[in-house]
CSV table of C-alpha atoms and ligand atoms in Angstrom, one decimal:
chain,number,residue,atom,x,y,z
A,1,MET,CA,4.4,-24.0,46.9
A,2,GLY,CA,1.2,-22.6,48.5
A,3,ILE,CA,0.9,-19.9,51.0
A,4,PHE,CA,0.4,-22.5,53.8
A,5,SER,CA,3.5,-24.5,52.9
A,6,GLY,CA,5.1,-25.6,56.2
A,7,LYS,CA,2.1,-24.4,58.2
A,8,LYS,CA,0.2,-26.7,60.6
A,9,GLY,CA,-3.1,-26.3,62.3
A,10,LEU,CA,-6.2,-27.8,63.9
A,11,VAL,CA,-9.8,-27.6,62.5
A,12,LEU,CA,-12.7,-28.1,64.8
A,13,GLY,CA,-16.3,-28.4,63.5
A,14,VAL,CA,-16.3,-30.7,60.5
A,15,ALA,CA,-19.5,-32.8,60.7
A,16,ASN,CA,-19.7,-33.7,57.0
A,17,ASP,CA,-18.7,-32.5,53.5
A,18,TYR,CA,-21.4,-29.7,53.7
A,19,SER,CA,-19.7,-28.2,56.8
A,20,ILE,CA,-18.1,-24.8,56.4
A,21,ALA,CA,-15.1,-26.1,58.3
A,22,TRP,CA,-14.6,-28.6,55.5
A,23,ALA,CA,-14.8,-25.9,52.8
A,24,ILE,CA,-12.1,-23.9,54.6
A,25,ALA,CA,-10.0,-26.9,55.3
A,26,GLN,CA,-10.0,-27.9,51.6
A,27,LYS,CA,-8.6,-24.4,50.8
A,28,LEU,CA,-5.9,-24.7,53.5
A,29,ILE,CA,-4.8,-28.1,52.2
A,30,GLU,CA,-4.8,-26.8,48.6
A,31,GLN,CA,-2.4,-24.2,49.8
A,32,GLY,CA,0.0,-26.7,51.4
A,33,ALA,CA,-1.2,-26.8,55.0
A,34,GLU,CA,-0.9,-29.8,57.3
A,35,VAL,CA,-4.3,-30.1,59.0
A,36,GLY,CA,-5.5,-32.1,62.0
A,37,PHE,CA,-9.2,-32.5,62.7
A,38,THR,CA,-11.4,-33.1,65.7
A,39,HIS,CA,-14.8,-34.9,65.7
A,40,LEU,CA,-17.6,-35.1,68.2
A,41,PRO,CA,-16.9,-38.2,70.4
A,42,GLY,CA,-18.6,-41.4,69.2
A,43,ASP,CA,-18.0,-44.1,66.6
A,44,LYS,CA,-20.7,-42.7,64.2
A,45,MET,CA,-19.3,-39.2,64.3
A,46,GLU,CA,-15.7,-40.5,63.9
A,47,ARG,CA,-16.7,-42.6,60.9
A,48,ARG,CA,-18.4,-39.6,59.3
A,49,VAL,CA,-15.4,-37.3,59.6
A,50,ARG,CA,-12.9,-40.1,58.9
A,51,LYS,CA,-14.6,-40.6,55.5
A,52,LEU,CA,-13.3,-37.1,54.6
A,53,THR,CA,-10.0,-37.0,56.4
A,54,ASP,CA,-8.6,-40.5,55.5
A,55,PRO,CA,-8.6,-39.9,51.7
A,56,ILE,CA,-6.6,-36.7,52.2
A,57,GLY,CA,-4.1,-38.5,54.5
A,58,ALA,CA,-4.8,-36.2,57.5
A,59,LYS,CA,-2.2,-36.9,60.2
A,60,LEU,CA,-4.6,-36.4,63.1
A,61,LEU,CA,-8.2,-37.0,63.9
A,62,VAL,CA,-9.1,-36.7,67.6
A,63,PRO,CA,-12.4,-36.7,69.6
A,64,CYS,CA,-13.3,-33.4,71.2
A,65,ASP,CA,-16.5,-32.3,72.9
A,66,VAL,CA,-15.9,-28.6,73.6
A,67,GLN,CA,-18.2,-28.8,76.6
A,68,LYS,CA,-15.4,-30.7,78.4
A,69,ASP,CA,-12.2,-28.8,79.4
A,70,GLU,CA,-10.3,-32.1,79.5
A,71,ASP,CA,-11.3,-33.0,75.9
A,72,VAL,CA,-10.1,-29.7,74.5
A,73,ALA,CA,-6.8,-29.9,76.4
A,74,ALA,CA,-6.3,-33.4,75.2
A,75,ALA,CA,-7.1,-32.6,71.6
A,76,PHE,CA,-4.5,-29.8,71.6
A,77,ASP,CA,-1.9,-32.0,73.3
A,78,ARG,CA,-2.4,-34.6,70.6
A,79,ALA,CA,-2.0,-31.8,68.0
A,80,GLY,CA,1.1,-30.6,69.8
A,81,GLU,CA,2.6,-34.2,69.7
A,82,ALA,CA,1.7,-34.6,66.0
A,83,PHE,CA,2.8,-31.1,64.7
A,84,GLY,CA,5.1,-29.6,67.3
A,85,SER,CA,3.6,-26.2,67.2
A,86,LEU,CA,0.5,-24.8,65.6
A,87,ASP,CA,0.1,-21.8,63.1
A,88,PHE,CA,-3.7,-21.8,62.9
A,89,VAL,CA,-6.9,-23.0,64.5
A,90,LEU,CA,-10.3,-23.0,63.0
A,91,HIS,CA,-13.3,-23.0,65.3
A,92,SER,CA,-16.5,-23.7,63.4
A,93,ILE,CA,-18.9,-24.9,66.1
A,94,ALA,CA,-22.3,-23.9,67.2
A,95,PHE,CA,-25.2,-25.7,68.9
A,96,ALA,CA,-28.6,-24.9,70.5
A,97,PRO,CA,-31.3,-27.4,71.6
A,98,ILE,CA,-33.8,-27.5,68.8
A,99,ASN,CA,-36.8,-26.4,71.0
A,100,ASP,CA,-34.9,-23.4,72.3
A,101,ILE,CA,-34.0,-22.2,68.8
A,102,LYS,CA,-37.3,-22.9,67.2
A,103,CYS,CA,-39.2,-20.8,69.8
A,104,PRO,CA,-39.2,-17.0,70.0
A,105,TYR,CA,-36.1,-15.7,71.9
A,106,ALA,CA,-38.4,-14.5,74.6
A,107,GLU,CA,-39.5,-18.1,75.3
A,108,CYS,CA,-36.1,-19.9,75.4
A,109,SER,CA,-35.3,-21.9,78.5
A,110,ARG,CA,-32.5,-21.2,81.0
A,111,GLU,CA,-30.9,-24.6,80.4
A,112,GLY,CA,-31.1,-24.2,76.6
A,113,PHE,CA,-29.5,-20.8,76.8
A,114,LYS,CA,-26.7,-22.1,79.0
A,115,THR,CA,-26.0,-25.0,76.6
A,116,ALA,CA,-26.0,-22.8,73.5
A,117,MET,CA,-23.7,-20.2,75.1
A,118,ASP,CA,-21.4,-22.9,76.3
A,119,ILE,CA,-21.0,-24.7,73.0
A,120,SER,CA,-21.3,-21.7,70.7
A,121,VAL,CA,-19.4,-19.1,72.7
A,122,TYR,CA,-17.4,-20.3,75.6
A,123,SER,CA,-15.9,-23.0,73.3
A,124,LEU,CA,-14.0,-20.3,71.5
A,125,VAL,CA,-12.5,-19.1,74.8
A,126,ILE,CA,-11.3,-22.5,75.9
A,127,VAL,CA,-10.1,-23.4,72.3
A,128,ALA,CA,-8.1,-20.1,72.1
A,129,ARG,CA,-6.6,-20.6,75.5
A,130,ASN,CA,-5.4,-24.1,74.6
A,131,ALA,CA,-4.3,-23.1,71.1
A,132,ALA,CA,-2.1,-20.4,72.6
A,133,ARG,CA,-0.1,-23.1,74.5
A,134,TYR,CA,1.0,-24.4,71.1
A,135,MET,CA,1.6,-21.1,69.3
A,136,PRO,CA,4.9,-20.0,70.7
A,137,ASN,CA,5.6,-18.0,67.6
A,138,GLY,CA,2.2,-16.5,67.2
A,139,GLY,CA,-0.7,-17.7,65.1
A,140,SER,CA,-4.2,-17.2,63.8
A,141,ILE,CA,-7.5,-18.3,65.2
A,142,LEU,CA,-10.7,-18.0,63.2
A,143,THR,CA,-14.4,-18.6,64.1
A,144,LEU,CA,-17.6,-18.5,62.2
A,145,THR,CA,-20.4,-16.1,63.0
A,146,TYR,CA,-23.6,-14.8,61.4
A,147,PHE,CA,-25.3,-11.4,60.8
A,148,GLY,CA,-28.1,-12.5,63.1
A,149,GLY,CA,-25.9,-11.5,66.0
A,150,GLU,CA,-25.9,-7.8,64.7
A,151,ARG,CA,-29.5,-7.5,63.6
A,152,VAL,CA,-32.7,-9.4,64.1
A,153,VAL,CA,-33.0,-12.2,61.6
A,154,GLN,CA,-36.3,-14.1,61.6
A,155,GLY,CA,-35.8,-17.6,62.9
A,156,TYR,CA,-32.3,-17.1,64.2
A,157,ASN,CA,-33.6,-16.4,67.7
A,158,MET,CA,-31.4,-17.4,70.5
A,159,MET,CA,-28.5,-18.2,68.2
A,160,GLY,CA,-28.4,-14.5,67.3
A,161,VAL,CA,-27.7,-13.7,71.0
A,162,CYS,CA,-24.9,-16.3,71.0
A,163,LYS,CA,-23.4,-14.8,67.9
A,164,ALA,CA,-23.4,-11.3,69.4
A,165,ALA,CA,-21.5,-12.8,72.4
A,166,LEU,CA,-19.2,-14.6,70.0
A,167,ASP,CA,-18.4,-11.4,68.1
A,168,ALA,CA,-17.6,-9.6,71.4
A,169,SER,CA,-15.4,-12.6,72.4
A,170,VAL,CA,-13.4,-12.3,69.2
A,171,LYS,CA,-12.5,-8.7,70.1
A,172,TYR,CA,-11.6,-9.4,73.8
A,173,LEU,CA,-9.6,-12.5,72.8
A,174,ALA,CA,-7.8,-10.5,70.1
A,175,TYR,CA,-6.8,-8.0,72.8
A,176,ASP,CA,-5.7,-10.7,75.3
A,177,LEU,CA,-3.7,-12.8,72.8
A,178,GLY,CA,-2.3,-9.8,70.8
A,179,PRO,CA,0.9,-9.6,72.9
A,180,LYS,CA,1.5,-13.3,72.0
A,181,LYS,CA,1.2,-12.4,68.3
A,182,ILE,CA,-1.9,-14.5,68.0
A,183,ARG,CA,-4.7,-13.0,65.9
A,184,VAL,CA,-8.4,-13.8,66.5
A,185,ASN,CA,-11.0,-13.1,63.9
A,186,ALA,CA,-14.4,-14.2,62.6
A,187,VAL,CA,-15.9,-14.7,59.2
A,188,SER,CA,-19.6,-13.8,59.0
A,189,ALA,CA,-20.9,-16.0,56.3
A,190,GLY,CA,-24.1,-15.7,54.3
A,191,PRO,CA,-26.5,-18.6,54.6
A,192,ILE,CA,-25.2,-22.0,53.4
A,193,LYS,CA,-27.0,-25.3,53.5
A,194,THR,CA,-25.4,-27.4,56.3
A,195,LEU,CA,-26.6,-29.6,59.1
A,196,ALA,CA,-26.5,-26.7,61.6
A,197,ALA,CA,-28.3,-24.4,59.1
A,198,SER,CA,-31.2,-26.8,58.9
A,199,ALA,CA,-32.0,-26.1,62.6
A,200,VAL,CA,-32.4,-22.4,62.1
A,201,GLY,CA,-35.0,-22.3,59.4
A,202,ASP,CA,-35.6,-22.2,55.7
A,203,ALA,CA,-32.2,-21.9,54.1
A,204,ASP,CA,-33.8,-21.6,50.6
A,205,ALA,CA,-35.9,-18.7,51.6
A,206,LEU,CA,-33.0,-16.9,53.3
A,207,GLY,CA,-30.8,-17.6,50.3
A,208,GLY,CA,-33.5,-16.1,48.1
A,209,LEU,CA,-33.6,-13.0,50.3
A,210,TYR,CA,-29.8,-12.5,49.8
A,211,GLU,CA,-30.3,-12.8,46.0
A,212,ALA,CA,-33.0,-10.2,46.1
A,213,VAL,CA,-31.4,-7.7,48.5
A,214,SER,CA,-27.6,-8.0,48.4
A,215,PRO,CA,-25.6,-5.6,46.2
A,216,LEU,CA,-24.1,-8.6,44.3
A,217,GLN,CA,-27.7,-9.8,43.7
A,218,ARG,CA,-26.8,-13.4,44.7
A,219,ASN,CA,-26.1,-15.5,47.7
A,220,ILE,CA,-22.5,-16.7,48.5
A,221,GLU,CA,-21.0,-19.9,47.4
A,222,ARG,CA,-19.5,-22.4,49.9
A,223,GLU,CA,-16.2,-22.0,48.2
A,224,GLU,CA,-16.1,-18.3,48.7
A,225,VAL,CA,-16.4,-18.8,52.5
A,226,GLY,CA,-13.6,-21.4,52.1
A,227,SER,CA,-11.3,-18.9,50.4
A,228,SER,CA,-12.0,-16.0,52.8
A,229,GLY,CA,-11.6,-18.2,55.8
A,230,MET,CA,-8.3,-19.4,54.4
A,231,PHE,CA,-7.2,-15.8,53.8
A,232,MET,CA,-8.0,-14.8,57.4
A,233,LEU,CA,-6.0,-17.7,58.7
A,234,SER,CA,-3.0,-16.9,56.4
A,235,ASP,CA,-0.2,-14.4,56.8
A,236,LEU,CA,-1.8,-12.3,54.1
A,237,ALA,CA,-4.1,-11.2,56.9
A,238,SER,CA,-1.2,-10.5,59.3
A,239,GLY,CA,-2.4,-7.0,60.1
A,240,ILE,CA,-6.0,-8.1,60.9
A,241,THR,CA,-7.2,-9.0,64.4
A,242,GLY,CA,-10.5,-8.6,66.3
A,243,GLU,CA,-12.3,-8.3,63.0
A,244,VAL,CA,-15.6,-9.7,61.8
A,245,LEU,CA,-15.2,-10.1,58.0
A,246,HIS,CA,-18.6,-10.3,56.2
A,247,VAL,CA,-18.6,-12.8,53.4
A,248,ASP,CA,-22.2,-12.2,52.4
A,249,CYS,CA,-22.3,-10.6,48.9
A,250,GLY,CA,-22.6,-7.3,50.8
A,251,TYR,CA,-26.0,-8.1,52.4
A,252,ASN,CA,-25.0,-6.5,55.7
A,253,VAL,CA,-24.5,-3.0,54.3
A,254,MET,CA,-28.1,-2.7,53.2
A,255,GLY,CA,-30.4,-0.4,55.1
A,256,SER,CA,-33.4,-1.0,52.9
A,257,PRO,CA,-34.6,-3.9,50.7
A,258,GLY,CA,-32.8,-2.2,47.8
A,259,ARG,CA,-33.6,-3.6,44.4
A,260,ALA,CA,-36.0,-6.1,46.1
A,261,VAL,CA,-38.4,-3.2,46.2
A,262,GLU,CA,-39.2,-3.9,42.6
A,263,ALA,CA,-39.8,-7.6,43.3
A,264,ILE,CA,-42.0,-6.7,46.2
A,265,LYS,CA,-44.1,-4.2,44.0
A,266,ALA,CA,-44.4,-7.0,41.4
A,267,GLY,CA,-45.7,-9.4,44.1
A,268,LYS,CA,-42.7,-11.7,43.6
A,269,LEU,CA,-41.5,-11.4,47.2
B,1,0WD,O1,-25.5,-20.8,56.9
B,1,0WD,C1,-24.7,-21.3,57.6
B,1,0WD,N1,-24.5,-22.6,57.6
B,1,0WD,C2,-23.8,-20.5,58.6
B,1,0WD,C3,-23.1,-21.1,59.6
B,1,0WD,C4,-23.8,-19.0,58.3
B,1,0WD,C5,-22.9,-18.3,59.2
B,1,0WD,C6,-22.3,-18.9,60.2
B,1,0WD,N2,-22.4,-20.3,60.4
B,1,0WD,C7,-21.6,-20.9,61.5
B,1,0WD,C8,-22.4,-21.8,62.5
B,1,0WD,O2,-23.2,-21.0,63.4
B,1,0WD,C9,-21.2,-22.5,63.1
B,1,0WD,O3,-20.7,-21.7,64.1
B,1,0WD,O4,-20.6,-21.7,61.0
B,1,0WD,C10,-20.3,-22.7,62.0
B,1,0WD,C11,-20.3,-24.1,61.4
B,1,0WD,O5,-21.6,-24.4,61.0
B,1,0WD,P1,-22.0,-25.3,59.8
B,1,0WD,O6,-20.8,-25.7,58.9
B,1,0WD,O7,-23.1,-24.6,59.1
B,1,0WD,O8,-22.6,-26.6,60.4
B,1,0WD,P2,-22.2,-28.1,60.7
B,1,0WD,O9,-21.7,-28.7,59.5
B,1,0WD,O10,-23.4,-28.7,61.4
B,1,0WD,O11,-21.1,-27.9,61.8
B,1,0WD,C12,-21.3,-27.5,63.1
B,1,0WD,C13,-20.6,-28.5,64.0
B,1,0WD,C14,-21.4,-29.7,64.5
B,1,0WD,O12,-22.0,-30.4,63.7
B,1,0WD,P3,-23.4,-31.1,64.2
B,1,0WD,O13,-24.3,-30.8,63.0
B,1,0WD,O14,-23.0,-32.6,64.3
B,1,0WD,O15,-23.9,-30.5,65.5
B,1,0WD,O16,-20.2,-28.1,65.3
B,1,0WD,C15,-19.7,-29.2,66.0
B,1,0WD,C16,-20.2,-30.4,65.3
B,1,0WD,O17,-19.2,-31.0,64.5
B,1,0WD,N3,-20.2,-29.3,67.4
B,1,0WD,C17,-19.4,-29.6,68.4
B,1,0WD,N4,-18.0,-29.8,68.4
B,1,0WD,C18,-17.5,-30.1,69.6
B,1,0WD,N5,-18.2,-30.2,70.7
B,1,0WD,C19,-20.2,-29.6,69.5
B,1,0WD,C20,-19.5,-29.9,70.7
B,1,0WD,N6,-20.1,-30.0,71.9
B,1,0WD,N7,-21.4,-29.4,69.2
B,1,0WD,C21,-21.5,-29.2,67.9
């Protein structure tokens, strides 16, 4: 018996086995959860996700482009048919056009900004609204954010502004859905090599910075984000809502380069 025995939910944002959503889903399944998945529409995307979800016998794999209201509504209707009600929903989605994220924030285009905000921020609003339809007894919604929304992180550019808006959305959604006993939280993960991460710069260099600066003197493991995400979605976190939980080896608490000063002096950084 795991802590998710009898619990059912929907996971949005698995692209491949490197995805953070997959790391969290694996932990949920280990703990006994029944998990349905969405994939970006298209045969190629479906095949990619199906390669992961078929072997675990997932009951549901549905297409969903979060830019389309009707896709989101249909995905949740399918989840409702398959599971009755939902206990948890994981939103692990972000996107920005590559030219708009590679350029300085000051140079990003209006269209790129709108697209990035739509897919990376508004998607949580529409997902939460639809999730609530199938959470008659309350539930837990989790999204993924990054420290680049709180402070300037070289290379994160426009996505940092999206994450700031996402963090604020978590708080307002937690307030709005609180009376329905639905919790809304975010995990702020340290850098992990994934498809999305490859768009925002040099993951190795960023990982090296975390090793040099963070109190734990290392970067996080994918598995640790999996466990913390699972915790936030579970009843163990029943008193937590509107929260951004940093799973980053403590990097966010630093106000100076800390022990990295020695490496800088030695010319290693
Ligand atoms: O270091 C990292 N990887 C971190 C990621 C650190 C901290 C936070 N995050 C966040 C990301 O910003 C994102 O919100 O975690 C979330 C998941 O990102 P990921 O696991 O790093 O990346 P990936 O495996 O690429 O999953 C993101 C997925 C998309 O993948 P691709 O690469 O195909 O764009 O978001 C989904 C898609 O599956 N996605 C969409 N889903 C529905 N509708 C859409 C869309 N329009 N666009 C992208």
